[in-house]
Amino acid sequence: MGLGRWRSASRAALRVVVVWAVSTLTLLVLAGALPDFRLQSDDGDSATRTAVTAAWGAGAFGLLGALVWPLVVRALLLVPALVLGVLVFFLNGSLMLVALWLIPDGRGEADPDNAVVVAAVMSAVASATSTALAVGDDDAYRRRLYRLAGRRTAPAPGAAPGTVFLQLDGVGHRVLRDALDAGLMPTLAAWEGVTHRLVPWRTDWSSQTGASQLALLHGTNHDVPAFRWYEKDTGRLMVSNRPAAAAELQRRAAARTGDPGLLAGDGASRGNLFGGGAEQLALVLSVSGRRGPGTRSRAGYFAYFRDPANATRTAVSFVAEVFREVGQSLAARLRGDRPRVPRGGLYPFVRAFATVVERDVVVAAVMGDVLAGRTAVYADLVAYDEVAHHSGPYGGDAAKVLERLDRCVGLIAKAAGHAPRPYRIVLLSDHGQSFGETFESAYGLTLRDLVRAGCGLPVSRRVRHGAGGAEARGALRSALHRPAEGERGGEPPARGAGPVVLASGNLGLVSFPDVPHRMSREELDRRCPGLLGTLAGHPGIGFVLVRSERHGSVVLGANGFEAPVAELTDTSGPLAAFGPGVAAAIRRTDAFPHVADVMVNSMYDPGTDRVHAFEDQIGSHGGLGGDQSEAFLLWPRELSAPVAEGGALVGAEAVHRVLRRWLEEGRPPGRHAETPVTSTQESSPPRQADGTFPVVDGLAPDKNG
């Protein structure tokens, strides 16, 4: 054995001894601090004997954690992900009881409740100590990072650069620009203008993740008119954050393009609605209903929680985030903030899931992907979008989330610096958010109430709160194995039961399920003579799209405005307030097979920059008006410009073509895809040699904000 190997082995042995010693000391401190936890015989022992007992217990617990824990977690793959996050505490405590039982002469004993606490503290201390020692040794640190990736086969020397696409869900171009200027996101601020360039891109009419991400990953969002819509030919209510609907949209997109997606080959999809053709999948909604260890979206949760230290940190942060939301909500009420929406019920837990659990698991998975040398990775971080829906896109609550997301990006970039190939990190968003009081709050009735009144139907006086369109809700239901929104009964809207009124942010859709075709203006006037006039003339509505038998489709607005879609311009009547591209966006959606009988876009006031969401959201997206339609793209300078100088990047399909072009840039001539770098099809993020997946200082987000 050479001198270098002797030194490496000696340092490794020293690290094991130090971790063992720190764990032993921790066990002694806990024995002195906790009741019903002892490391001595009934008659008492000397300090030396007690220390030996603690060392024995710490060693046994460490070995059990390395050898038994991964097998136990693997056996629990069918347990709901968030249940597993709680269950790991009790499993870890059980291992501690076993470790104490292995101490000779029965000197180790603990109450089961104390065993859970001791095990959690021991796991966290051992993980932090091991990482701190590795960071001090560059060679050891690099080897440890590679072990965390579980890398089987490295890319060939001189391999083409890999690409990481990080989607900051709901972060509009103006919000990002303001955050960079204010110093809220120092990592991205250091990149912008130096290593990266920033440009806006304009979304389609349906400015929401379902439409945008489907096009970004699969190249088309044809026939996706909104976040939720009713299909007359199938009788289905399509909701983008339902697993079944996401899988169907992905299938339709692949059939239309003839291509599996942006990530086909050696790609990884993390935390997305759609897979993008990737073989490595974790937390992907479109596959969350499948069964089988190689395809289950929840595999990312299991790989993450197989390290009990991860579960400890994330659970503590989850609880802290719940209390943070409760405190921020109470403060907003005491200040009398307006507009405001209800933030009670389950929302604090939904927020904590999006801003802590999902964020941590996705970031850990992406770090594992770059350390494994995967060619392309696309990940969605939904934290900002979830908070901005309820707290507003420009407030302090959302700003704190941006700060934490910036740290996540920095951690991924740091991991990429130790990857076996160079990486280009591209950041983008799928849409922005627009601010404003809800339609119901402003006018005292919902869009459904207004539609029913226009049809001469009774209007219920019962207060209703519609389901929000936040992507995190679908992921949370999947993690809990709960039915998706509206799926429990599985009943389609009853024929003749009146209009189906759906909301997607400030975009509303009205369909009459008893009529098999798209109804015309003339048919609607005969059936509901007051409906279109009621909608078009309402001060909270900007314009209405409906098909006409005489003029083709028409746009209706206040004061009797009417214009054929074919003749629309961006300055036509009420459209002038919505900015450039509105006429083309309307024409494109009007051609979709499943466009609603009546498409309703709320008003937009450019003076106050406000819209009225048809859902309980003060930060909304899904329609036209304001920042929701202007997403961002931040890309490395070595890549070609998205569009020619002075040009505009319009539509998610156009952005997909840019992303595809960037994947090709830098690859050797004639090489279009790379084979997977691992010898397994398993979709779980990597693990250490001891079977754990780390989230440690310098390698994962700050769980305390």
XYZ file of C-alpha atoms in Angstrom:
705
model
C 0.000 0.000 0.000
C 1.428 3.387 -0.995
C 2.065 6.267 1.346
C -0.970 8.146 0.013
C -3.268 5.244 0.742
C -1.859 4.878 4.243
C -2.544 8.554 4.901
C -6.061 8.279 3.510
C -6.789 5.178 5.607
C -5.348 6.835 8.695
C -7.501 9.930 8.238
C -10.587 7.763 7.677
C -9.867 5.787 10.843
C -9.344 9.014 12.763
C -12.700 10.347 11.578
C -14.429 7.146 12.726
C -12.799 7.457 16.153
C -13.747 11.139 16.477
C -17.379 10.510 15.482
C -17.532 7.622 17.920
C -16.068 9.758 20.697
C -18.479 12.635 20.055
C -21.401 10.201 19.969
C -20.241 8.686 23.252
C -20.028 12.117 24.873
C -23.474 12.977 23.560
C -24.876 9.779 25.048
C -23.332 10.604 28.427
C -24.829 14.106 28.389
C -28.261 12.781 27.480
C -28.064 10.143 30.217
C -27.476 12.880 32.737
C -30.195 15.160 31.380
C -33.072 12.797 30.656
C -35.136 10.897 33.201
C -35.639 7.157 32.775
C -32.444 6.844 30.735
C -29.428 5.325 32.392
C -26.052 3.852 31.511
C -25.206 2.395 34.906
C -26.094 -0.630 36.961
C -28.588 -0.308 39.786
C -25.722 -0.011 42.290
C -23.970 2.704 40.319
C -20.703 2.577 38.369
C -17.473 4.466 38.234
C -17.027 7.263 35.695
C -14.730 5.025 33.632
C -17.214 2.165 33.601
C -20.035 4.513 32.638
C -17.936 5.949 29.809
C -17.208 2.436 28.498
C -20.913 1.642 28.605
C -21.696 4.819 26.664
C -19.031 3.971 24.096
C -20.489 0.499 23.680
C -23.999 1.913 23.203
C -22.836 4.581 20.752
C -20.935 2.018 18.699
C -23.847 -0.421 18.618
C -26.256 2.328 17.588
C -23.910 3.479 14.813
C -23.550 -0.029 13.406
C -27.298 -0.660 13.539
C -27.910 2.634 11.778
C -25.477 1.734 9.020
C -26.533 -1.876 8.519
C -30.165 -2.223 9.577
C -31.769 1.182 9.005
C -31.635 1.152 5.146
C -33.209 -2.301 5.089
C -36.027 -1.231 7.410
C -36.835 1.861 5.336
C -36.735 -0.148 2.106
C -39.294 -2.534 3.597
C -41.690 0.379 4.177
C -42.022 1.606 0.587
C -45.817 1.345 0.678
C -46.147 3.584 3.719
C -47.344 7.120 2.843
C -44.353 9.431 2.594
C -45.282 11.860 5.354
C -46.266 8.986 7.624
C -42.799 7.588 7.055
C -41.344 10.948 8.090
C -42.991 10.502 11.492
C -42.432 6.762 11.663
C -38.674 7.127 11.365
C -38.560 8.633 14.846
C -40.069 5.519 16.352
C -37.964 3.210 14.190
C -34.844 5.086 15.185
C -35.872 4.899 18.809
C -36.353 1.154 18.442
C -32.796 0.835 17.145
C -31.599 2.762 20.182
C -33.439 0.343 22.493
C -31.785 -2.566 20.675
C -28.381 -0.878 20.993
C -28.888 -0.422 24.742
C -30.003 -4.030 25.037
C -26.707 -5.114 23.442
C -24.679 -3.412 26.192
C -23.204 -6.140 28.458
C -24.607 -6.719 31.936
C -27.832 -4.817 31.183
C -26.361 -1.426 32.000
C -28.276 0.377 29.242
C -31.931 1.157 29.799
C -34.328 3.818 28.525
C -37.988 4.599 28.516
C -39.324 4.253 24.905
C -40.166 7.974 24.734
C -36.663 8.917 25.812
C -35.184 6.426 23.350
C -36.822 8.340 20.488
C -35.287 11.622 21.682
C -31.857 10.088 22.283
C -31.822 8.437 18.865
C -32.782 11.648 17.075
C -30.089 13.684 18.830
C -27.454 10.997 18.293
C -28.206 10.771 14.560
C -28.014 14.524 14.087
C -24.766 14.901 16.047
C -23.060 12.005 14.256
C -24.078 13.327 10.831
C -22.912 16.874 11.596
C -19.595 15.691 13.063
C -18.845 13.407 10.132
C -19.545 16.160 7.635
C -17.492 18.751 9.516
C -14.481 16.438 9.542
C -14.858 15.653 5.854
C -15.055 19.329 4.931
C -11.695 19.872 6.554
C -10.119 17.308 4.217
C -10.633 18.215 0.550
C -9.923 14.698 -0.721
C -12.191 13.104 1.859
C -14.882 15.693 1.189
C -14.814 14.946 -2.533
C -14.933 11.186 -1.962
C -17.820 11.595 0.473
C -19.792 13.626 -2.031
C -19.308 10.915 -4.639
C -20.447 8.272 -2.189
C -23.544 10.317 -1.473
C -24.336 10.164 -5.186
C -24.116 6.380 -5.191
C -22.232 6.718 -8.490
C -21.677 3.382 -10.249
C -20.031 4.598 -13.448
C -18.509 8.031 -13.988
C -18.946 9.938 -17.247
C -16.056 9.473 -19.623
C -13.128 11.914 -19.336
C -13.909 15.112 -21.186
C -17.657 14.477 -20.979
C -19.907 17.215 -22.274
C -21.312 19.621 -19.676
C -24.491 18.652 -17.897
C -27.400 21.037 -17.436
C -29.548 21.705 -14.378
C -32.846 23.488 -14.926
C -34.205 24.932 -11.673
C -37.768 26.210 -11.854
C -38.627 28.777 -9.193
C -42.358 28.297 -9.340
C -44.398 31.482 -9.596
C -41.471 33.924 -9.412
C -42.189 36.623 -11.961
C -39.519 38.600 -13.789
C -40.229 41.806 -11.859
C -40.223 40.006 -8.509
C -36.847 38.450 -9.284
C -35.423 41.726 -10.578
C -36.518 43.540 -7.411
C -35.149 40.753 -5.192
C -31.751 40.919 -6.905
C -31.601 44.694 -6.595
C -32.619 44.552 -2.928
C -29.946 41.973 -2.062
C -32.464 39.309 -1.054
C -30.867 36.730 -3.349
C -27.082 37.256 -3.173
C -26.194 34.054 -5.033
C -28.264 34.945 -8.081
C -27.289 38.604 -7.826
C -23.628 37.592 -8.070
C -24.399 35.545 -11.184
C -26.639 38.012 -13.004
C -24.684 40.202 -15.380
C -21.434 38.313 -14.713
C -21.834 34.610 -15.437
C -25.536 34.687 -16.305
C -28.003 36.847 -18.183
C -31.617 37.584 -17.298
C -34.553 38.046 -19.664
C -38.340 37.884 -19.315
C -40.556 35.578 -21.322
C -44.296 35.877 -21.874
C -46.593 33.005 -20.966
C -49.667 31.770 -22.794
C -53.161 32.856 -21.749
C -53.201 29.984 -19.284
C -50.389 31.307 -17.093
C -50.091 28.394 -14.699
C -47.796 25.454 -14.044
C -49.923 22.808 -15.754
C -49.788 24.549 -19.127
C -46.313 26.069 -18.836
C -44.449 23.066 -17.462
C -46.135 20.661 -19.857
C -44.770 22.734 -22.739
C -41.379 23.317 -21.105
C -40.806 19.589 -20.591
C -42.797 18.046 -23.439
C -42.813 20.724 -26.107
C -46.555 21.417 -26.317
C -49.441 22.640 -24.204
C -51.996 22.400 -26.961
C -55.533 22.039 -25.625
C -54.699 23.040 -22.058
C -57.020 26.027 -21.679
C -56.669 26.472 -17.915
C -55.587 24.857 -14.657
C -58.937 23.064 -14.503
C -61.492 22.567 -17.253
C -64.430 20.370 -18.217
C -64.231 18.112 -21.285
C -67.627 17.507 -22.834
C -66.622 14.589 -25.040
C -65.273 12.524 -22.136
C -67.331 13.995 -19.293
C -64.111 14.471 -17.326
C -63.168 17.317 -15.056
C -59.467 17.854 -15.748
C -57.380 19.370 -12.949
C -53.669 19.781 -13.594
C -52.560 18.747 -10.108
C -54.442 15.441 -10.159
C -52.137 12.491 -10.840
C -54.550 10.960 -13.364
C -54.976 14.236 -15.234
C -51.233 14.932 -15.229
C -50.547 11.468 -16.638
C -53.163 11.993 -19.372
C -51.770 15.405 -20.314
C -48.283 13.928 -20.511
C -49.570 11.121 -22.739
C -51.338 13.567 -25.039
C -48.265 15.766 -25.332
C -46.025 12.818 -26.230
C -48.558 11.647 -28.815
C -48.736 15.109 -30.384
C -44.973 15.689 -30.570
C -43.827 12.101 -31.072
C -41.113 12.763 -28.525
C -40.826 11.521 -24.917
C -39.641 14.883 -23.598
C -36.794 17.205 -22.771
C -35.148 14.793 -20.316
C -35.237 11.618 -22.407
C -32.142 9.495 -21.923
C -29.977 10.229 -18.928
C -32.316 12.795 -17.371
C -33.891 13.317 -13.966
C -37.221 14.945 -13.121
C -37.638 16.144 -9.535
C -40.704 17.680 -7.912
C -42.528 18.301 -11.205
C -46.042 17.732 -12.473
C -44.616 15.857 -15.477
C -41.720 13.507 -16.125
C -40.276 15.050 -19.269
C -39.227 11.608 -20.526
C -36.718 11.148 -17.697
C -35.817 7.706 -16.414
C -34.984 9.020 -12.954
C -38.169 10.253 -11.292
C -38.877 11.532 -7.806
C -41.898 13.489 -6.579
C -43.336 13.577 -10.114
C -47.109 13.860 -10.015
C -47.840 12.196 -13.351
C -46.346 8.911 -12.122
C -47.405 9.113 -8.475
C -50.302 6.730 -9.102
C -48.106 3.998 -10.541
C -46.875 1.048 -8.555
C -43.435 -0.470 -8.679
C -40.146 0.537 -7.019
C -38.658 1.941 -10.229
C -41.415 4.390 -11.073
C -43.004 5.481 -7.847
C -42.805 9.252 -7.471
C -42.624 8.938 -3.670
C -39.259 7.174 -3.947
C -37.652 10.557 -3.392
C -39.255 10.823 0.039
C -38.100 7.364 1.065
C -34.532 7.955 -0.065
C -34.470 11.202 1.863
C -36.026 9.891 5.067
C -33.829 6.804 5.158
C -31.413 9.061 7.036
C -32.979 9.610 10.483
C -31.019 12.860 10.835
C -32.878 14.203 7.790
C -36.194 13.289 9.357
C -35.234 15.035 12.583
C -34.201 18.298 10.936
C -37.086 18.371 8.489
C -39.693 17.551 11.143
C -38.408 20.307 13.426
C -38.384 22.757 10.521
C -41.864 21.634 9.488
C -43.245 22.442 12.931
C -41.357 25.752 12.976
C -42.839 26.683 9.597
C -46.357 25.907 10.808
C -45.858 28.268 13.740
C -44.241 30.834 11.446
C -47.322 30.852 9.224
C -49.669 31.101 12.205
C -47.661 34.034 13.535
C -47.493 35.801 10.180
C -51.211 35.306 9.610
C -52.021 36.709 13.053
C -49.720 39.683 12.459
C -51.434 40.406 9.146
C -54.834 40.400 10.863
C -53.632 42.681 13.659
C -52.166 45.113 11.123
C -55.411 45.042 9.191
C -53.677 44.109 5.945
C -55.871 44.322 2.866
C -56.517 42.374 0.758
C -56.436 39.245 2.870
C -57.682 35.669 2.473
C -58.333 32.956 5.081
C -55.114 31.222 6.136
C -56.402 28.791 8.727
C -57.483 25.165 8.542
C -54.938 22.928 6.872
C -53.164 25.729 5.050
C -50.287 26.116 7.574
C -49.485 22.427 7.022
C -49.750 22.748 3.231
C -47.365 25.687 3.369
C -44.926 23.824 5.619
C -44.992 20.859 3.260
C -44.170 23.058 0.247
C -41.577 25.261 1.910
C -39.809 22.599 3.973
C -40.501 18.958 3.090
C -40.787 19.194 -0.669
C -37.999 21.761 -0.906
C -35.584 19.664 1.136
C -36.295 16.439 -0.721
C -36.035 18.068 -4.156
C -32.795 19.895 -3.354
C -31.240 16.733 -1.944
C -32.284 14.788 -5.049
C -30.823 17.403 -7.424
C -27.551 17.426 -5.517
C -27.409 13.665 -5.855
C -28.101 13.967 -9.589
C -25.234 16.360 -10.258
C -22.853 14.313 -8.131
C -23.888 11.267 -10.166
C -23.103 13.189 -13.347
C -26.530 13.016 -14.962
C -26.801 14.808 -18.264
C -29.929 16.866 -17.603
C -31.943 17.596 -14.466
C -35.184 19.586 -14.191
C -36.566 20.427 -10.757
C -39.455 22.561 -9.529
C -39.270 24.451 -6.224
C -42.837 25.456 -5.360
C -42.260 27.248 -2.045
C -42.637 30.844 -3.258
C -45.756 30.137 -5.292
C -47.553 28.575 -2.330
C -46.748 31.416 0.074
C -47.447 34.183 -2.455
C -50.957 32.847 -3.125
C -51.972 33.593 0.451
C -49.543 36.286 1.620
C -49.192 38.205 -1.634
C -46.335 38.110 -4.157
C -44.592 41.293 -2.990
C -44.767 41.087 0.798
C -42.276 40.186 3.463
C -43.507 36.602 3.837
C -42.736 35.858 0.193
C -39.417 37.716 0.388
C -38.223 35.382 3.159
C -38.981 32.414 0.931
C -36.918 33.942 -1.876
C -33.970 34.244 0.488
C -34.187 30.558 1.370
C -34.522 29.565 -2.288
C -31.370 31.515 -3.059
C -29.511 29.443 -0.484
C -30.869 26.286 -2.092
C -29.477 27.364 -5.454
C -26.119 28.093 -3.836
C -25.994 24.632 -2.272
C -26.732 22.961 -5.597
C -24.042 25.073 -7.252
C -21.568 24.052 -4.549
C -22.365 20.388 -5.102
C -21.951 20.890 -8.848
C -18.426 22.095 -8.171
C -17.596 18.580 -6.960
C -19.420 16.783 -9.772
C -17.587 14.475 -12.211
C -18.500 16.789 -15.110
C -19.010 20.541 -15.489
C -22.544 21.828 -15.060
C -24.511 24.729 -16.456
C -27.269 25.933 -14.140
C -30.289 27.514 -15.814
C -32.969 29.144 -13.681
C -36.446 29.872 -14.950
C -40.019 30.300 -13.835
C -43.253 29.012 -15.291
C -45.256 32.185 -14.642
C -45.453 35.105 -12.261
C -48.215 36.202 -9.919
C -50.560 39.177 -9.940
C -51.824 40.884 -6.812
C -55.354 41.877 -5.918
C -58.476 41.405 -3.867
C -60.493 38.309 -4.679
C -63.571 38.685 -6.854
C -65.800 37.479 -4.032
C -64.294 39.877 -1.515
C -64.600 42.835 -3.871
C -68.142 42.218 -5.081
C -69.773 39.975 -2.497
C -70.399 37.000 -4.786
C -68.407 34.335 -6.561
C -68.119 33.882 -10.308
C -70.399 30.868 -9.976
C -72.997 33.021 -8.232
C -72.766 35.601 -11.015
C -73.152 32.945 -13.729
C -76.161 31.376 -12.023
C -77.755 34.778 -11.556
C -77.207 35.503 -15.254
C -78.937 32.207 -16.071
C -81.863 32.958 -13.791
C -80.905 30.142 -11.428
C -81.023 30.337 -7.618
C -77.874 31.561 -5.897
C -76.854 29.985 -2.617
C -76.150 32.359 0.245
C -73.826 29.866 1.895
C -70.242 31.046 2.012
C -67.965 28.810 -0.044
C -64.227 28.713 -0.391
C -63.081 27.114 -3.612
C -60.069 24.858 -3.817
C -56.847 26.716 -4.483
C -54.761 25.977 -7.504
C -51.458 25.672 -5.705
C -49.318 22.844 -7.040
C -48.238 21.862 -3.537
C -51.715 20.602 -2.670
C -51.538 17.892 -5.304
C -48.091 16.827 -4.144
C -49.205 16.798 -0.515
C -52.233 14.616 -1.305
C -49.965 12.245 -3.195
C -47.561 12.068 -0.262
C -50.450 11.177 2.038
C -52.034 8.706 -0.400
C -55.186 10.858 -0.326
C -57.653 11.194 -3.228
C -56.988 14.141 -5.489
C -59.214 17.185 -5.416
C -62.706 16.177 -6.442
C -61.776 12.530 -7.052
C -63.347 10.928 -4.009
C -66.681 10.322 -5.644
C -65.399 10.274 -9.207
C -68.769 11.571 -10.428
C -68.850 13.779 -13.530
C -71.110 16.829 -13.469
C -74.702 15.724 -13.910
C -76.343 16.406 -17.248
C -78.811 19.232 -16.972
C -77.543 20.218 -13.525
C -76.748 23.739 -14.673
C -73.488 25.304 -15.795
C -70.130 24.052 -14.581
C -68.149 27.076 -13.413
C -64.443 26.596 -12.815
C -61.742 28.985 -11.685
C -58.051 29.107 -12.534
C -56.748 32.185 -10.782
C -58.367 35.167 -12.501
C -59.501 33.031 -15.442
C -62.985 31.554 -15.304
C -64.532 28.847 -17.474
C -68.244 28.229 -17.945
C -69.468 24.995 -19.573
C -72.919 23.502 -20.035
C -72.449 19.720 -19.757
C -75.848 18.845 -21.241
C -74.830 20.352 -24.600
C -72.304 18.083 -26.357
C -70.663 20.813 -28.428
C -69.193 24.219 -27.727
C -72.210 26.450 -27.368
C -72.534 29.547 -29.514
C -73.431 33.023 -28.433
C -76.787 32.633 -30.109
C -77.532 29.393 -28.250
C -76.507 30.958 -24.966
C -78.725 33.993 -25.602
C -81.697 31.724 -26.216
C -81.034 29.621 -23.127
C -79.771 32.322 -20.745
C -80.685 35.704 -22.248
C -78.963 37.700 -19.517
C -75.778 35.672 -19.064
C -73.323 37.205 -21.529
C -74.463 40.745 -20.847
C -74.179 40.169 -17.110
C -70.637 38.856 -17.445
C -69.324 41.325 -20.009
C -70.790 44.318 -18.217
C -69.616 43.450 -14.732
C -66.917 45.823 -13.415
C -64.852 42.920 -12.087
C -64.562 41.264 -15.498
C -62.235 42.429 -18.238
C -63.508 40.497 -21.235
C -65.406 37.373 -22.288
C -64.650 34.954 -25.142
C -67.502 33.071 -26.793
C -68.151 31.432 -30.168
C -70.546 33.154 -32.561
C -72.411 31.490 -35.419
C -72.236 34.631 -37.527
C -68.814 36.103 -36.775
C -66.787 33.176 -35.552
C -65.557 33.620 -32.000
C -65.955 37.075 -30.482
C -64.639 38.972 -27.501
C -67.203 40.893 -25.466
C -66.501 43.683 -23.027
C -68.100 46.515 -21.092
C -70.190 49.220 -22.753
C -71.296 46.893 -25.521
C -67.796 46.150 -26.857
C -67.740 43.311 -29.359
C -64.967 42.273 -31.744
C -64.374 39.125 -33.815
C -61.334 37.194 -32.599
C -59.887 37.183 -36.102
C -59.769 40.996 -36.068
C -58.462 41.484 -32.542
C -55.429 43.648 -31.857
C -53.628 44.270 -28.592
C -55.271 47.696 -28.433
C -58.839 46.524 -29.098
C -61.193 47.949 -26.484
C -60.721 46.310 -23.083
C -57.666 44.367 -24.310
C -55.557 47.528 -24.334
C -55.058 47.279 -20.574
C -53.532 43.807 -20.779
C -50.398 44.631 -22.728
C -48.696 43.072 -25.748
C -49.529 39.598 -26.999
C -53.049 39.405 -25.593
C -54.784 39.102 -28.991
C -52.530 36.259 -30.161
C -52.961 34.439 -26.836
C -56.751 34.625 -27.143
C -56.733 33.410 -30.747
C -54.529 30.431 -29.841
C -56.716 29.324 -26.945
C -59.896 29.829 -28.981
C -58.687 27.099 -31.352
C -58.343 24.475 -28.601
C -60.813 21.558 -28.848
C -61.690 21.779 -25.151
C -62.062 25.529 -24.772
C -65.036 26.303 -22.529
C -68.375 27.606 -23.772
C -67.535 30.919 -22.122
C -64.022 32.020 -21.156
C -63.983 34.829 -18.589
C -60.909 36.924 -17.718
C -61.101 39.225 -14.727
C -60.455 42.941 -14.979
C -56.906 44.258 -14.810
C -56.147 47.794 -13.676
C -52.699 48.827 -14.968
C -52.783 51.861 -12.675
C -52.942 49.776 -9.498
C -51.511 46.622 -11.142
C -54.301 44.494 -9.691
C -56.576 41.671 -10.798
C -59.453 39.830 -9.136
C -58.913 36.115 -8.657
C -61.961 33.861 -8.803
C -60.306 31.746 -6.078
C -59.291 32.530 -2.482
C -55.929 33.949 -3.510
C -54.538 37.465 -3.260
C -51.581 36.405 -5.370
C -52.937 34.614 -8.406
C -52.089 33.367 -11.867
C -53.842 31.490 -14.607
C -55.175 34.280 -16.814
C -54.050 37.561 -18.333
C -53.176 40.753 -16.527
C -50.068 41.979 -14.723
C -46.976 40.117 -13.650
C -48.519 36.648 -13.864
C -47.836 36.606 -17.608
C -44.150 37.559 -17.366
C -41.855 34.753 -16.251
C -38.047 34.873 -16.257
C -35.114 32.992 -17.744
C -31.617 33.275 -16.209
C -29.045 31.444 -18.288
C -25.226 31.055 -18.410
C -23.479 33.445 -20.774
C -21.644 30.634 -22.574
C -24.967 29.446 -23.987
C -26.502 31.113 -27.025
C -29.059 33.877 -26.536
C -32.671 32.669 -26.338
C -33.791 35.071 -29.069
C -32.148 37.588 -31.359
C -31.322 41.019 -29.984
C -34.522 43.003 -29.565
C -36.736 39.933 -29.972
C -39.325 38.652 -27.506
C -39.596 35.153 -26.093
C -43.286 34.279 -26.244
C -44.955 31.075 -25.076
C -43.741 28.067 -23.133
C -43.359 26.052 -26.340
C -40.807 28.583 -27.588
C -38.899 28.302 -24.300
C -38.870 24.504 -24.692
C -37.128 24.865 -28.037
C -34.524 27.099 -26.420
C -33.908 24.576 -23.633
C -33.498 21.794 -26.194
C -31.006 23.855 -28.127
C -28.991 24.488 -24.986
C -28.861 20.772 -24.189
C -27.268 20.190 -27.585
C -24.718 22.970 -27.225
C -21.405 21.662 -25.979
C -22.054 18.032 -26.907
C -19.538 16.364 -29.215
C -20.559 16.402 -32.899
C -22.932 13.583 -33.792
C -23.730 12.815 -30.163
C -27.323 13.540 -29.209
C -27.864 11.652 -25.990
C -25.881 9.866 -23.343
C -26.503 6.550 -21.717
C -27.372 6.535 -18.031
C -24.396 6.877 -15.718
C -25.719 4.352 -13.229
C -26.342 0.678 -13.596
C -29.747 0.803 -11.944
C -33.180 2.045 -12.982
C -34.168 2.897 -9.442
C -35.662 6.367 -9.154
C -34.423 7.168 -5.685
C -31.717 9.709 -4.881
C -28.310 8.367 -3.835
C -27.120 7.240 -0.475
C -23.962 7.072 1.562
C -21.928 4.012 2.285
C -23.790 3.754 5.577
C -27.132 3.760 3.795
C -28.168 7.306 4.650
C -28.902 10.325 2.482
C -27.404 13.475 3.923
C -28.643 16.940 4.496
C -25.831 18.582 6.374
C -24.246 21.973 6.783
C -22.920 23.152 3.467
C -24.855 20.495 1.577
C -28.508 21.289 2.183
C -30.865 24.153 2.969
C -30.890 25.934 6.267
C -33.951 24.372 7.830
C -34.403 27.232 10.238
C -34.803 29.764 7.464
